[in-house]
Every structure is written in C-alpha cells, then in structure tokens.
Coordinates of C-alpha atoms in Angstrom, one line a residue:
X199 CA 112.2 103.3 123.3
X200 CA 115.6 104.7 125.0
X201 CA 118.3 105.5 123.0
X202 CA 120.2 103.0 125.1
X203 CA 118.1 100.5 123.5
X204 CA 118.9 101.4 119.9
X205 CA 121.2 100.3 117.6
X206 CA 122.8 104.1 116.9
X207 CA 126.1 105.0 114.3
X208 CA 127.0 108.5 113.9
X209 CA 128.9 109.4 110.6
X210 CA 131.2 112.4 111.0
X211 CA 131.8 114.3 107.6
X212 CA 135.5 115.3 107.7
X213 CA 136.6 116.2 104.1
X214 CA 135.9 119.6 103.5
X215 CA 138.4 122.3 102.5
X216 CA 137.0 124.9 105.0
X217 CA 137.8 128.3 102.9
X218 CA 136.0 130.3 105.3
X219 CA 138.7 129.4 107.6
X220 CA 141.7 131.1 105.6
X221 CA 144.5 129.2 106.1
X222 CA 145.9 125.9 104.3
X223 CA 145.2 123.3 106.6
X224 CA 141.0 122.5 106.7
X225 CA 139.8 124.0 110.0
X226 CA 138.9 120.3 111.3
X227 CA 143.0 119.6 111.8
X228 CA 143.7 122.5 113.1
X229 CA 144.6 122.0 117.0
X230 CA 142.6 123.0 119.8
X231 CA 144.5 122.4 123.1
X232 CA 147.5 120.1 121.4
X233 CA 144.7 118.3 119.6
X234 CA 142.7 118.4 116.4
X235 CA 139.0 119.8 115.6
X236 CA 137.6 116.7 114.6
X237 CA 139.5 114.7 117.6
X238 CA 137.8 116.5 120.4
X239 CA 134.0 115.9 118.4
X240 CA 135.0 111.9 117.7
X241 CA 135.9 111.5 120.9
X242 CA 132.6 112.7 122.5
X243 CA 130.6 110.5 120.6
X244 CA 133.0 108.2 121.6
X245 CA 132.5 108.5 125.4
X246 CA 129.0 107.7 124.7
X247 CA 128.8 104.1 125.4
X248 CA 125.6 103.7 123.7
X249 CA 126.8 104.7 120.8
X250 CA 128.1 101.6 118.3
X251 CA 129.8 102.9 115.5
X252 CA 131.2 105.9 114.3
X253 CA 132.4 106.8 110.8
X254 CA 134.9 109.7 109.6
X255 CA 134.6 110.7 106.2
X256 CA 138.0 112.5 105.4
X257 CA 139.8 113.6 101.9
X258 CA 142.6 111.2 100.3
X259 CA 145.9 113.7 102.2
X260 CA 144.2 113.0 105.1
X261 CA 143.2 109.7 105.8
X262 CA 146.5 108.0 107.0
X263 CA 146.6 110.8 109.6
X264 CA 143.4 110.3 111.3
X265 CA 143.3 106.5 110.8
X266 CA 146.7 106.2 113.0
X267 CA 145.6 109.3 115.4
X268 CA 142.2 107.3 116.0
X269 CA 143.5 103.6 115.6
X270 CA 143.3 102.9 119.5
X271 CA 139.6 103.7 119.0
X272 CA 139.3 101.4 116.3
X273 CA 136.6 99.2 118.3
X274 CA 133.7 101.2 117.2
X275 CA 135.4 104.3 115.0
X276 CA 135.9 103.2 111.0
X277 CA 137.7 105.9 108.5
X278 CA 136.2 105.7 105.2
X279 CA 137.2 108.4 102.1
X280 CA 134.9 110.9 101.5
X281 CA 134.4 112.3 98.1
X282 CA 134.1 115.9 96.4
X283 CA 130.7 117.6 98.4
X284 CA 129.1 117.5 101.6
X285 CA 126.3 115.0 100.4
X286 CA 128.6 112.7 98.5
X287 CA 130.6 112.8 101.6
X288 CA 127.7 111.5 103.4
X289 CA 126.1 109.2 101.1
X290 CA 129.7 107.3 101.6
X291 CA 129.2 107.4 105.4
X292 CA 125.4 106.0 105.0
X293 CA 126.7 102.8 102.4
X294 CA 129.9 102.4 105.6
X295 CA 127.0 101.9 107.8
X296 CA 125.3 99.3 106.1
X297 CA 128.4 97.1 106.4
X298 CA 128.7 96.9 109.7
X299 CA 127.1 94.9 112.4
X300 CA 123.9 95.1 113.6
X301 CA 123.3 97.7 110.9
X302 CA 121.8 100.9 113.1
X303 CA 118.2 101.8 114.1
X304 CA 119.1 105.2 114.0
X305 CA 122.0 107.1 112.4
X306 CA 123.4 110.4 113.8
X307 CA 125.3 113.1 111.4
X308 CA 127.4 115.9 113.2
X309 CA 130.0 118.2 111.8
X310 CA 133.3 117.7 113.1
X311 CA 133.9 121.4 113.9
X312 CA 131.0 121.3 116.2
X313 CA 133.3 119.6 119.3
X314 CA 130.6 121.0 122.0
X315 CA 127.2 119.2 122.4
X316 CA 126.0 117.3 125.5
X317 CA 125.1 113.9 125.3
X318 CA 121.4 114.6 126.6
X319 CA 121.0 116.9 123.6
X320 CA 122.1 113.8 121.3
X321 CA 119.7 111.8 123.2
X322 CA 116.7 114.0 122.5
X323 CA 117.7 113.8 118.8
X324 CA 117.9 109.9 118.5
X325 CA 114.8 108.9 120.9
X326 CA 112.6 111.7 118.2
X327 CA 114.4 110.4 115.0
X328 CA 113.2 106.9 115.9
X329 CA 109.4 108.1 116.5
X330 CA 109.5 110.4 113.5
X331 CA 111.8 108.8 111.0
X332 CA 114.4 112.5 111.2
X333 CA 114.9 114.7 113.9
X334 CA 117.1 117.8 114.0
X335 CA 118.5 120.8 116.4
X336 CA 117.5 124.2 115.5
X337 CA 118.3 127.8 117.1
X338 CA 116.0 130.9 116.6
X339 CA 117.9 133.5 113.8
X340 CA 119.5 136.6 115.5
X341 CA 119.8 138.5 112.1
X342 CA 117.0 139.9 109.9
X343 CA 117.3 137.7 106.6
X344 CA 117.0 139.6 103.2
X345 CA 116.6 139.0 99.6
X346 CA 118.1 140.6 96.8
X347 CA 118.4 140.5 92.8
X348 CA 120.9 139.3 90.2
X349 CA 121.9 143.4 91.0
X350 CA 121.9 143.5 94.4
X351 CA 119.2 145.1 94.8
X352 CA 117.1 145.0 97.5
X353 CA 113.9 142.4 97.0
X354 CA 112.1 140.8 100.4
X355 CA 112.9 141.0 104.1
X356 CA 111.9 137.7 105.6
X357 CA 109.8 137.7 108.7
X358 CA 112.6 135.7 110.9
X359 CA 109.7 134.5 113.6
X360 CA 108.8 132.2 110.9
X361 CA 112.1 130.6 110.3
X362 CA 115.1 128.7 112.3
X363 CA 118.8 127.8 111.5
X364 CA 119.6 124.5 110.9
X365 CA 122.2 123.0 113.2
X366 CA 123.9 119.6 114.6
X367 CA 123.3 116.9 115.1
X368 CA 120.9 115.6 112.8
X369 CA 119.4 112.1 113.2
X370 CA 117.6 109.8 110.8
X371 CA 116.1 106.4 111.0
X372 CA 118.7 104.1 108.9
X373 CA 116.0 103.5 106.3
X374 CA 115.3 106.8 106.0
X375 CA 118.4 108.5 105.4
X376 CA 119.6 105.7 103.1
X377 CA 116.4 106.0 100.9
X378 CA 116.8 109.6 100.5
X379 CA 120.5 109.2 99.2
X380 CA 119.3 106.5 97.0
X381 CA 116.4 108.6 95.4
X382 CA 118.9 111.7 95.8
X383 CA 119.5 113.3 91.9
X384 CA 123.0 115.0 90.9
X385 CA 121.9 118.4 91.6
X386 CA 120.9 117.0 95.3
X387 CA 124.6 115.6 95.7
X388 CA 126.5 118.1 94.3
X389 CA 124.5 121.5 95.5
X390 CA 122.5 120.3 98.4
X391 CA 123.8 120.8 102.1
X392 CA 120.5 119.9 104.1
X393 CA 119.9 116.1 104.8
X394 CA 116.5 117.0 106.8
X395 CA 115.1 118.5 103.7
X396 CA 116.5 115.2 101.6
X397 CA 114.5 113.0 103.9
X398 CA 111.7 115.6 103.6
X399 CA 112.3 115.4 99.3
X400 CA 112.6 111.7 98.8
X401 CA 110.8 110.1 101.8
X402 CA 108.3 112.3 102.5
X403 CA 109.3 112.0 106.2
X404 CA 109.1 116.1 107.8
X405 CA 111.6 116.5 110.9
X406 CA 111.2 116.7 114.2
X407 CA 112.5 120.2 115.3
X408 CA 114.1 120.7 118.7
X409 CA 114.9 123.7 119.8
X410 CA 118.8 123.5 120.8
X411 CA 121.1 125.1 123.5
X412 CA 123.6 127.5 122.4
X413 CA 126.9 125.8 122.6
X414 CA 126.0 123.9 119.5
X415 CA 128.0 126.5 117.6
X416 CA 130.5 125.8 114.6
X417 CA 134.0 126.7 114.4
X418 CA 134.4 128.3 111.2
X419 CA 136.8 131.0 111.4
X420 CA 140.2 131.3 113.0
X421 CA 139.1 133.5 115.7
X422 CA 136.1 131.3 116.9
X423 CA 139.4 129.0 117.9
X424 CA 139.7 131.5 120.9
X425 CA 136.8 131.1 121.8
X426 CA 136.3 127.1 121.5
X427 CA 139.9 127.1 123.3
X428 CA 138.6 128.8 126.5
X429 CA 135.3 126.8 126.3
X430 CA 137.6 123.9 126.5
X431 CA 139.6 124.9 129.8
X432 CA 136.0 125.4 131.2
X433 CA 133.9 122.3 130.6
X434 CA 136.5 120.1 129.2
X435 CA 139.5 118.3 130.8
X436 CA 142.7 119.7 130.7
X437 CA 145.3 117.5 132.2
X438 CA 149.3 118.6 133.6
X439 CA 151.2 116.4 135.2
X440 CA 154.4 117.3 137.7
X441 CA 157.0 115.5 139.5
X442 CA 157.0 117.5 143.1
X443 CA 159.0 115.3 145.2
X444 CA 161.9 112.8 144.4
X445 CA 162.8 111.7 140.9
X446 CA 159.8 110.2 139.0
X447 CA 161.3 108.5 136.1
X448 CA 160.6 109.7 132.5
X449 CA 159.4 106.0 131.6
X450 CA 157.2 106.5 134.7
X451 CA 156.3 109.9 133.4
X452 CA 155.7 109.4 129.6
X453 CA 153.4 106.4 130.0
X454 CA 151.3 108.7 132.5
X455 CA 150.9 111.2 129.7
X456 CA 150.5 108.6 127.2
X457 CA 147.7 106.9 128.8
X458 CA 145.6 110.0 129.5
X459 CA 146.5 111.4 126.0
X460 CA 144.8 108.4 124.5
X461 CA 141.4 108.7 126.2
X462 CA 141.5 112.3 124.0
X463 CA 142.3 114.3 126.7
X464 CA 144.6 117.4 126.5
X465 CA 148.0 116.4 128.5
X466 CA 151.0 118.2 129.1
X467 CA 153.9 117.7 131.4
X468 CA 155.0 120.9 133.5
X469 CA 157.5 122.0 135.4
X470 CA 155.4 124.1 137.3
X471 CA 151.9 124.7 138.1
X472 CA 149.9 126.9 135.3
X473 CA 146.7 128.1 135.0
X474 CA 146.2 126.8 131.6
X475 CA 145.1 123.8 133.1
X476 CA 142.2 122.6 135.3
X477 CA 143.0 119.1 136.8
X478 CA 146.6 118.4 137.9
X479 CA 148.6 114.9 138.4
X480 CA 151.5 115.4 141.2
X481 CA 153.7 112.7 141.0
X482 CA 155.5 111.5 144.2
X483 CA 157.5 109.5 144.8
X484 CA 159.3 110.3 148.4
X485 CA 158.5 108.8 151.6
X486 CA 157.4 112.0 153.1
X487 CA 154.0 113.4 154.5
X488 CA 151.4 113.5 151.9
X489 CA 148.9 115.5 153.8
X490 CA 151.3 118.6 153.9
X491 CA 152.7 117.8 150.4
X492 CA 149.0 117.9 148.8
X493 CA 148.5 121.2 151.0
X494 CA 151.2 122.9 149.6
X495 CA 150.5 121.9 145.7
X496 CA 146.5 122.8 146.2
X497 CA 147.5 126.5 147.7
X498 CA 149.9 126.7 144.8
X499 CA 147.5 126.0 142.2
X500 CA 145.0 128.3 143.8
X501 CA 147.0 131.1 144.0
X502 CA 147.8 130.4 140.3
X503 CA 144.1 130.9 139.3
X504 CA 144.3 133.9 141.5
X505 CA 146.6 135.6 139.6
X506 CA 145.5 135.1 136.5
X507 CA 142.3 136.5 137.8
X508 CA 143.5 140.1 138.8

C-alpha cells in the first residue's frame, strides 16, 4: 500500500532541556533563519499533504509559545504537554493520537532538531512500518566503539561492521507502538531512549532497517547551528522582499511578509539586495518598463552572489 493511502500522524517530542547545547533556552527554540528549531521540522511534515496529524510534545514554559506560533496550522498540528523523559514524552504523543480522527495506520516519531529529511525518505519509512509493524533510518558508525569499567579502564572494542546508529524518523504501526508503551515498565519510561527496541521488547515486532542519507543529522550543539543555517540558504527557501520602484505601501508590504512568513518560510524585508537570501520579491508599483526593471534587479542580485563568492 502507498503511504498516500495510509492514515499517517507523526508525533514530534519537543520537551527536552537539551544540556548538550549549553545555553538556557532548549536547542529546539533557538532560531535558525528568524525561526525556531522545531518550526522549520513541523513545518516539513506539514507540507506533506499526506500526512493527517501532527502532535508536539513541549514542557509546561513552553506550550503557550508554540501553540500561538503554530495556531494557523491548527488543521492537522495539536500541542499536547509532554512530561519528564523522552519515552513519557512520547507515550503522551501515542494516547493524543488515539483521540483523533481516523485514528492512524501508521505513526511517524522525529526529533524536532532534525529539521532536514526529504519526504521520500519518510515515505520509505511508513510504506516498511506498515509491512513490518516498525521501521527505522540507520547510518553506518564512523567511530570505533569501546567499552570500559567502573575505572575506566579499557574492556572490549566493538567490531563497528556489526552495528549502526539509530536515527529519525522512526515509524510504527499504531498498534504497535501503543502496545509497547502499554506493556512498557518504569525503568523503560524513565531510562529508555529507543522506541524500535520497545516494539522489539513488548511486541516482539524487529525493525525494518533502512539505510539513511546523511542530512538526517541532529542539531545538538551550538556550532552545528552554522552549519544547519547554511544548509538552510541551500535547499531551503529564503525569502527578501524590496520595494524598487515607486512607493509600495507598508500595509501592502507587511501583509506580503506576513503571508509568506506563515507558510514557515524565512522572510525579511530589505532595503537592498543581499546574498543571505536566495529567492527575492521586487515590489513595483510604477508604470514603467518591466523588462528593463527585472534586468537590472537580476544583474544586481547576481553580482551580489558574486561577491560574496571571491
């Protein structure tokens, strides 16, 4: 079956504290390109129109905040509380599920500080979690892993040809992921941080592996915000808007940028043209010759990028 022709929900654990990022606000609100971590990654499940439901899971200072940020959304996105650990987190997400309707076939799970997956990759994982009951992406280890004592002491080297890391997204058949919560003990919930070895534990149901593409990497420390930032200006949409010929009014101006900012897209307003951007609005409003007006703007913004290439 197509994964067009399931009923899919994705829940979106968004309640961590992040201390590996070391500052006070949780990695997931801090802004990539005038927006939040976890907007850019709710708004790509979003854009999936096959996609029914999506829950955020998010901590009690937080809630308000992303239920107004992702109210316009509010057709298919629902913002539930999360609790005190990853699994609790997402045993909340699972219960949100059930409430809705039709209650999914299949049921994605994706860190929110993952904001760059393609939607084929998603597609792979939900079409495999419906054959095999859970599915999951995986990418070959690049360190050697070791094991050592209570002393630090050197014990075993691991032969890393025989194992992966786990990555996102994870999917599950709904049944599958809700009995494994259900049958899930306290040292599960509180310690546990692997949902493909829950379903493994309590359903008997092994994983589907697929072997995933690189860009499924995690933001976790403030310098891999660099890096996701120029990732963004590559692949993703980065939007300025200019006024290049009469008077555009600010209502005019303002509802432009509003409207584009609401599809989750980065928007700014410039004065001129910058290369921090990589699709560009002119607004005219003159009774003058287009042709030679769009000329002039497209040499300007390529000699931008120029520049900024020498």
């Amino acid at each position: 079956m197509a994964s067009e022709e399931l009923v899919v929900g994705v829940v979106l654990p968004a309640s961590g504290t992040g201390d590996r990022f070391s500052c006070q606000t949780p990695k997931q609100f801090a802004c990539l390109l005038d927006k939040p971590i976890f907007f850019h990654t709710v708004m790509a499940f979003y854009r999936f129109d096959w996609i029914q439901n999506i829950v955020i899971i998010v901590s009690t200072e937080y809630i308000d905040r992303v239920t107004a940020m992702v109210d316009c959304f509010k057709d298919k996105v629902k913002v539930v509380l999360g609790s005190n650990t990853r699994h609790r987190s997402i045993w909340v997400g699972v219960q949100a599920l059930l409430h809705v309707q039709p209650v999914p076939d299949v049921m994605v799970i994706h860190d929110v500080v993952r904001p760059f997956f393609d939607e084929e990759v998603v597609k792979t994982i939900v079409k495999n979690a419906f054959v095999h009951g859970a599915a999951g992406v995986t990418r070959p280890l690049v360190s050697t892993v070791i094991q050592g004592d209570e002393n630090n002491m050197l014990t075993a080297s691991l032969d890393r040809n025989l194992y992966c890391a786990s990555e996102m997204p994870q999917a599950f058949k709904y049944g599958v992921i809700k009995e494994a919560y259900e049958k899930a003990d306290e040292n599960d919930l509180d310690f546990g941080t692997e949902c493909l070895f829950l379903a493994l534990k309590h359903c008997q149901t092994p994983a589907k592996l697929i072997p995933g593409p690189d860009s499924l990497w995690k933001i976790t420390y403030k310098k891999d915000l660099y890096a996701a930032e120029g990732i963004m200006k590559e692949t993703g949409i980065c939007v300025c808007i200019q006024s290049v010929t009469g008077s555009a009014s600010e209502t005019v101006l303002q509802c432009l940028e509003h409207h584009i900012s609401e599809k989750g897209l980065s928007c700014k307003r410039v004065s001129e043209v910058s290369s921090d951007f990589n699709t560009y609005v002119f607004v005219h409003t003159e009774n003058s010759d287009i042709t030679t007006m769009l000329e002039t703007m497209s040499q300007e913004v390529c000699d931008c990028h120029r520049r900024k290439q020498i």
